[in-house]
Tab-separated table of C-alpha atoms in Angstrom:
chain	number	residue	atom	x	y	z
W	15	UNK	CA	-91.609	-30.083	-27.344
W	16	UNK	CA	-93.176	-30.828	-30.899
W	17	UNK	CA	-93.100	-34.025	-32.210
W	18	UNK	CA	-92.542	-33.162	-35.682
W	19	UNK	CA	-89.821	-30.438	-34.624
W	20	UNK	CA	-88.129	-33.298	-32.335
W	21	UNK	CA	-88.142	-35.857	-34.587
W	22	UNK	CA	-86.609	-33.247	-37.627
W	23	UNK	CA	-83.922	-32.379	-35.543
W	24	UNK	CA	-83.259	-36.738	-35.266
W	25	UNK	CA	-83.358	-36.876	-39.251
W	26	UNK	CA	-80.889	-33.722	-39.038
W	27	UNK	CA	-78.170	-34.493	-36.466
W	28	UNK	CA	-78.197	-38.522	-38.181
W	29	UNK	CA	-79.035	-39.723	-34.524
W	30	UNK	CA	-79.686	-43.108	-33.806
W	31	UNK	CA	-83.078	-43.312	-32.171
W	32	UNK	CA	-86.658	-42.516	-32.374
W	33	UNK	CA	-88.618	-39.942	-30.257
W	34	UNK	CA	-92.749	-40.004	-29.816
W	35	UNK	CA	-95.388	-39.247	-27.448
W	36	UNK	CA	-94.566	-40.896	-24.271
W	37	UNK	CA	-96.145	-40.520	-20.713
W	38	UNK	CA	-92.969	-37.926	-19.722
W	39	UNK	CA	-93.188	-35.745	-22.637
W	40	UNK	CA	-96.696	-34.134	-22.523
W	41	UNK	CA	-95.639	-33.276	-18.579
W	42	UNK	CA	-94.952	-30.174	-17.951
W	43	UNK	CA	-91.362	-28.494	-16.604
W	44	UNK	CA	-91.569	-28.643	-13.221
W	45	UNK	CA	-93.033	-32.440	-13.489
W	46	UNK	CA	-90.017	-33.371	-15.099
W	47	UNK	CA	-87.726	-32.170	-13.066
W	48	UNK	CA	-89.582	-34.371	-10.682
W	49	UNK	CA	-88.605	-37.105	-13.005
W	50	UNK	CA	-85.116	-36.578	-11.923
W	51	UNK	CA	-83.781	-35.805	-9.088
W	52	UNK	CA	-79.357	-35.168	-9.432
W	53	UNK	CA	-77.227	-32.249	-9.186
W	54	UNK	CA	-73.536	-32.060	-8.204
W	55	UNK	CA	-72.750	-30.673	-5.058
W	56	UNK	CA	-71.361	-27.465	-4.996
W	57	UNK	CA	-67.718	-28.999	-4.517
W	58	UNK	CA	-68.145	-31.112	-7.755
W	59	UNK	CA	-67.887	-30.125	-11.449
W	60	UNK	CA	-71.440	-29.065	-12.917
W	61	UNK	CA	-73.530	-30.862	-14.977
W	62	UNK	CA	-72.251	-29.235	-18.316
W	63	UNK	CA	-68.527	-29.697	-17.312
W	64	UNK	CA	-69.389	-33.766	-16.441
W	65	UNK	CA	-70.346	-33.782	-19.927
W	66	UNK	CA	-67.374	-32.483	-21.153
W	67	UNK	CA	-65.120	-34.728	-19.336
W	68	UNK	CA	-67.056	-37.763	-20.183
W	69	UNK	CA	-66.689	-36.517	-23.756
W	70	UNK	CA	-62.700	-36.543	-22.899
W	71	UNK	CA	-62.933	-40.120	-21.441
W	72	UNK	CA	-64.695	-40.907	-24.661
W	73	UNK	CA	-62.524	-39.901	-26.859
W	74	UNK	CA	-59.506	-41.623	-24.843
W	75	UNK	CA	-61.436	-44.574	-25.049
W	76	UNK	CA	-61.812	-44.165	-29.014
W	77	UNK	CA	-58.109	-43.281	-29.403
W	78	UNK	CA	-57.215	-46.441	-26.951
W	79	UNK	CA	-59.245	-48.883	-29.262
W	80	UNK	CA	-58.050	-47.160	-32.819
W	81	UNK	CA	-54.824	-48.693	-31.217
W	82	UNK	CA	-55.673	-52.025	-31.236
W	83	UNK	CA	-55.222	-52.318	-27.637
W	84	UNK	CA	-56.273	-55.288	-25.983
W	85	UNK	CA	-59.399	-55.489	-24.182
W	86	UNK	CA	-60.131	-57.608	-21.554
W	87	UNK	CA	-63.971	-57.765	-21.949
W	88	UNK	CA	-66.113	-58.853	-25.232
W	89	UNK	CA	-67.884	-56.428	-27.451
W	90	UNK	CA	-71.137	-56.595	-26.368
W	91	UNK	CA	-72.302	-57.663	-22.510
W	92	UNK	CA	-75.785	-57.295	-21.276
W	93	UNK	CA	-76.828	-58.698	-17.431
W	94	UNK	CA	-80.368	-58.793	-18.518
W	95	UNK	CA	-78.985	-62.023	-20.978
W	96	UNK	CA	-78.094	-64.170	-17.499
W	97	UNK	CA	-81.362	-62.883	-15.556
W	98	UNK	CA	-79.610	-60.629	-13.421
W	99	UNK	CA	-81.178	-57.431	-13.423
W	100	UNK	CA	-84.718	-56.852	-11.053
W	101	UNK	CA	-87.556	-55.723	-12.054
W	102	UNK	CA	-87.902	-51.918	-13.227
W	103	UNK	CA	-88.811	-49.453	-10.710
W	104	UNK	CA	-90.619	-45.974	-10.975
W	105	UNK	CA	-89.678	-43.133	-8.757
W	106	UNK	CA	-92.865	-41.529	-9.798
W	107	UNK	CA	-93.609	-37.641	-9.354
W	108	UNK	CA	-90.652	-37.328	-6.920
W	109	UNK	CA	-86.755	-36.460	-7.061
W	110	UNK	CA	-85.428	-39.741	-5.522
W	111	UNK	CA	-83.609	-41.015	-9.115
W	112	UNK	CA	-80.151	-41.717	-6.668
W	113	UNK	CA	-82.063	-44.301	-4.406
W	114	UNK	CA	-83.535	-46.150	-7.010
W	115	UNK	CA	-80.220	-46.237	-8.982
W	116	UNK	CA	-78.420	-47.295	-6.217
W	117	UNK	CA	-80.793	-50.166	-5.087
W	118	UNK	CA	-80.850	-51.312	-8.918
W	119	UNK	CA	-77.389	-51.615	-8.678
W	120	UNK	CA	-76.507	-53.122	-5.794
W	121	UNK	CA	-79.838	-55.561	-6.495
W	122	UNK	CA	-78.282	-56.683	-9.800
W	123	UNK	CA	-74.577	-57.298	-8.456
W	124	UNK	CA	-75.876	-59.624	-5.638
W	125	UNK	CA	-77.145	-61.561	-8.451
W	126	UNK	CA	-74.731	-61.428	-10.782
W	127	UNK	CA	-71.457	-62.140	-8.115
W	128	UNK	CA	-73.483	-64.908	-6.705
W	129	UNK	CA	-74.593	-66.443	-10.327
W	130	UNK	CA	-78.055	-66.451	-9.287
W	131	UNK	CA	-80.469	-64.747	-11.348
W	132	UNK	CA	-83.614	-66.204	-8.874
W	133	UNK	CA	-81.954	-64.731	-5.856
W	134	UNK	CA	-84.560	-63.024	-3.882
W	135	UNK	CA	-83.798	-59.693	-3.257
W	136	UNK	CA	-85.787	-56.556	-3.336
W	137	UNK	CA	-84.103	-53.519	-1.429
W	138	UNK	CA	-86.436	-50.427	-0.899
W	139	UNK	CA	-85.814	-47.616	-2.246
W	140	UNK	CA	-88.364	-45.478	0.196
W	141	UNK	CA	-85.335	-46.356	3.003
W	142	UNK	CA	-82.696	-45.055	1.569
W	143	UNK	CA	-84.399	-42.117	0.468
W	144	UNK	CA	-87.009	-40.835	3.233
W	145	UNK	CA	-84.514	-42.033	5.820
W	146	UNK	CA	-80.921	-41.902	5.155
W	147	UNK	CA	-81.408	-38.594	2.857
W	148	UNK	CA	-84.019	-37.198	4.831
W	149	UNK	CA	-81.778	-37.021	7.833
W	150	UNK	CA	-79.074	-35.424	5.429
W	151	UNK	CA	-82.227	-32.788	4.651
W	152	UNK	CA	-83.187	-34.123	1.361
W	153	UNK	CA	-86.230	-34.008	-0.156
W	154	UNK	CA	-88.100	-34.873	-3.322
W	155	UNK	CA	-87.341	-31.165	-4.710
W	156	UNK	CA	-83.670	-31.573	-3.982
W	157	UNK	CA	-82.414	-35.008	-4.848
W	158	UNK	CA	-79.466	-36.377	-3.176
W	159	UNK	CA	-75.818	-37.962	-4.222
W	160	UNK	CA	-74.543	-41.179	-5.153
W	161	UNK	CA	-71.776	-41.272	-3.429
W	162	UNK	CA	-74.044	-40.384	0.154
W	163	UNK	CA	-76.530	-43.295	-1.265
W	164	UNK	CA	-73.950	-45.698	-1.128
W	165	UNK	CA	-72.470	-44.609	1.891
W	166	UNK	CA	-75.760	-45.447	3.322
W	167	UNK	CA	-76.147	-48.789	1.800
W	168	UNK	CA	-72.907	-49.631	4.009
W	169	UNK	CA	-74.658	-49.038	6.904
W	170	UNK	CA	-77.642	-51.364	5.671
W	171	UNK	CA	-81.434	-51.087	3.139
W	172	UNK	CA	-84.189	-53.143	4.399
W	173	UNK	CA	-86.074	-54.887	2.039
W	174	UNK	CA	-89.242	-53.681	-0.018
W	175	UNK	CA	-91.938	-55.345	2.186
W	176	UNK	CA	-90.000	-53.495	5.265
W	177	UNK	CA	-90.372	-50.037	3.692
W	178	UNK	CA	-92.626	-49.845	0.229
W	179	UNK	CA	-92.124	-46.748	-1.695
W	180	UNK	CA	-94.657	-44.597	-2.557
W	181	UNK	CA	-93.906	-41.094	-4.172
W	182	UNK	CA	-93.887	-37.919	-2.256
W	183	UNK	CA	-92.021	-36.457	0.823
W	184	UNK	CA	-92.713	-38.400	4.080
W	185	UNK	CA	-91.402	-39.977	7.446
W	186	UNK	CA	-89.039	-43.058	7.462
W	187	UNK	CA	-91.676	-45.586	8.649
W	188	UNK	CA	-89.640	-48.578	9.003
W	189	UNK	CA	-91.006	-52.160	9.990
W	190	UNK	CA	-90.586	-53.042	13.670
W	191	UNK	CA	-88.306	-56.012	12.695
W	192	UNK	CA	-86.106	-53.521	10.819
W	193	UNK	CA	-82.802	-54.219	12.020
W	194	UNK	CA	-82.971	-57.928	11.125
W	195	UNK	CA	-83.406	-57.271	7.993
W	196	UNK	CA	-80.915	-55.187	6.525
W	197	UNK	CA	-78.979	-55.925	3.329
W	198	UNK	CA	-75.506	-54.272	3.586
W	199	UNK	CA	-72.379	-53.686	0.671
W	200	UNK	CA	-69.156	-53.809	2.395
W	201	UNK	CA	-67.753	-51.158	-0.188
W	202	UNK	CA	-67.843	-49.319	-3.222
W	203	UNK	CA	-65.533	-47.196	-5.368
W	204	UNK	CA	-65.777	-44.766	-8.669
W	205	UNK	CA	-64.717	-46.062	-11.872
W	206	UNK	CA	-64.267	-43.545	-14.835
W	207	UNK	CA	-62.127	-45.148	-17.193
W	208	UNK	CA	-64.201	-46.625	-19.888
W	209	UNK	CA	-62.782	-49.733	-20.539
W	210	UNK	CA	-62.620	-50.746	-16.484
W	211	UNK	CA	-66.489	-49.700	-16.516
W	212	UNK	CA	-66.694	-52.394	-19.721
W	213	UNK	CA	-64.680	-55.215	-17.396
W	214	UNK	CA	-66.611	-53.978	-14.391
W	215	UNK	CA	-70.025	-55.169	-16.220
W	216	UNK	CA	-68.321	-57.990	-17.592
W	217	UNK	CA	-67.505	-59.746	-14.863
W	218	UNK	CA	-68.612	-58.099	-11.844
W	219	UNK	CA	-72.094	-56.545	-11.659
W	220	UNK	CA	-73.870	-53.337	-12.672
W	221	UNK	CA	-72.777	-49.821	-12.304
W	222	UNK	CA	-74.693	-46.794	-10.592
W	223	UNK	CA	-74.435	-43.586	-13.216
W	224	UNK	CA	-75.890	-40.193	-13.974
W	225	UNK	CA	-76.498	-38.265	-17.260
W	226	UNK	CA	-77.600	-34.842	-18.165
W	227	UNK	CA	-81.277	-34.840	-19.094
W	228	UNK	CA	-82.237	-32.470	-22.366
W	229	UNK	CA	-85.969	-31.820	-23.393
W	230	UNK	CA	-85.608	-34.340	-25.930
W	231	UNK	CA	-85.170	-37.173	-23.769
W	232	UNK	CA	-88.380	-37.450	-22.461
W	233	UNK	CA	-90.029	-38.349	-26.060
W	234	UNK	CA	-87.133	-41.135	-25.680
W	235	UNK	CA	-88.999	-44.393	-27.600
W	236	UNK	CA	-86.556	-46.715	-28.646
W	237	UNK	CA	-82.375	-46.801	-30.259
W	238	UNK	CA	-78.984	-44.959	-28.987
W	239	UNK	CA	-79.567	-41.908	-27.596
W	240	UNK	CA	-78.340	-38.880	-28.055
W	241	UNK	CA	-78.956	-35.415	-27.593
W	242	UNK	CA	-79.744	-33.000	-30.239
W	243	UNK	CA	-82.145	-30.398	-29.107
W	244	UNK	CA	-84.192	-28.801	-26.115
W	245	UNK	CA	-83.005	-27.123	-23.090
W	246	UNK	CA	-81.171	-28.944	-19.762
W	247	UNK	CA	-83.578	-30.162	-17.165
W	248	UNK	CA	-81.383	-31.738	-14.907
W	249	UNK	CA	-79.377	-34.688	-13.470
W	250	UNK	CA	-80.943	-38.136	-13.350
W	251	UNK	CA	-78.958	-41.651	-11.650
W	252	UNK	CA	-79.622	-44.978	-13.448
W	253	UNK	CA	-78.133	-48.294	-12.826
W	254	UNK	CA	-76.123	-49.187	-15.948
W	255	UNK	CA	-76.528	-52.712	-16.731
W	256	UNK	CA	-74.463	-53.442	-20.454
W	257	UNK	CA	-73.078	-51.874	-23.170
W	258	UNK	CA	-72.849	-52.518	-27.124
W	259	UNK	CA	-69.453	-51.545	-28.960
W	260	UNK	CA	-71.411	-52.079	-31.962
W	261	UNK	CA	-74.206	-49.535	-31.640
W	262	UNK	CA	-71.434	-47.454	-29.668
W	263	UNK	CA	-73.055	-47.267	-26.603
């Protein structure tokens, strides 16, 4: 995508944020679908009709405020503010986005439920994904599913040292003390209602989401994104850790 095209169609659509070079945008297609690494199963809506139905939930959200409702949660919340949130991860030049999501999240809501943003915990991402997916037939071309991630974190994620990631499709080469080391969630459950995601983060811990990636995200620099041009690329799975009512995001 060309800079100068990208960052006309910003200026144009009034978007908050600012696009550049970046070490994603100069890769080429089928690297940055590498980048990501979601798609719905065939049972579930498709990426374009998720957008559309968060756009719904948005605008209930909007209407729901415009109502002076009251909220249960303040206006702007950010876990990074208490020290909650680990250190950032890269998946690198394979599909595995879900895993590293999912640890994120589940690394950052130990902290935050137990108030202890020095709490030592570093879950590896290579174990969920060349194990539990693997055995599911996943690969780094595929991807896998949040909901199948955290099904697997139920049954237990070693930690880093046990299992360090490295990018590319391999064997699940656990530690010989594996089974003393497992970190385990004893549930989970999907929130789409905006303001319980808000009271969620609040209060509670991080969330595990996905988005639809366009072109134009990968010369992503800084601001509120948006998207305003470039072609689908795919799924990706984050760990949301805030939001802003201010900036409306």
């Amino acid at each position: 995508m060309e800079l100068v095209k990208l960052q006309e169609a910003i200026e144009r659509a009034g978007a908050n944020w600012q696009g550049g070079e970046t070490t994603l945008s100069q890769l080429s297609d089928q690297e940055k679908q590498m980048r990501l690494g979601f798609q719905p199963r065939p049972d579930e809506p498709s990426l374009q009709e998720l957008e559309q139905i968060g756009r719904i939930n948005y605008e209930a959200f909007i209407t729901f405020k415009a109502q002076g409702q009251t909220v249960g949660y303040p206006n702007v919340y950010d876990l990074r503010t208490g020290g909650f949130v680990t250190s950032i991860k890269d998946q690198k030049n394979c599909g595995s986005c879900v895993a590293f999501g999912t640890v994120a999240t589940i690394e950052a809501t130990f902290r935050r439920q137990r108030n202890n943003p020095n709490l030592n915990i570093d879950l590896s991402e290579a174990h969920l994904f060349y194990c539990y997916a693997k055995n599911e037939g996943m690969n780094c071309k595929t991807g896998w599913w949040p909901d199948h991630a955290m099904e697997a974190a139920k049954k237990g994620i070693v930690d880093e040292a046990c299992f360090p990631y490295t990018p590319g499709d391999q064997d699940c080469k656990l530690c010989s003390d594996s089974q003393n080391r497992l970190v385990t969630i004893s549930n989970y459950h999907k929130i789409t209602d905006i303001s319980a995601m808000k009271e969620w983060l609040s209060s509670r811990g991080a969330l595990s989401g996905c988005f639809s990636v366009y072109d134009d995200f990968f010369s992503y620099k800084s601001g509120v994104y948006r998207h305003v041009t470039g072609d689908l690329k795919g799924g990706h799975c984050i760990s949301i850790i805030g939001y802003n009512d201010n900036q409306g995001c």
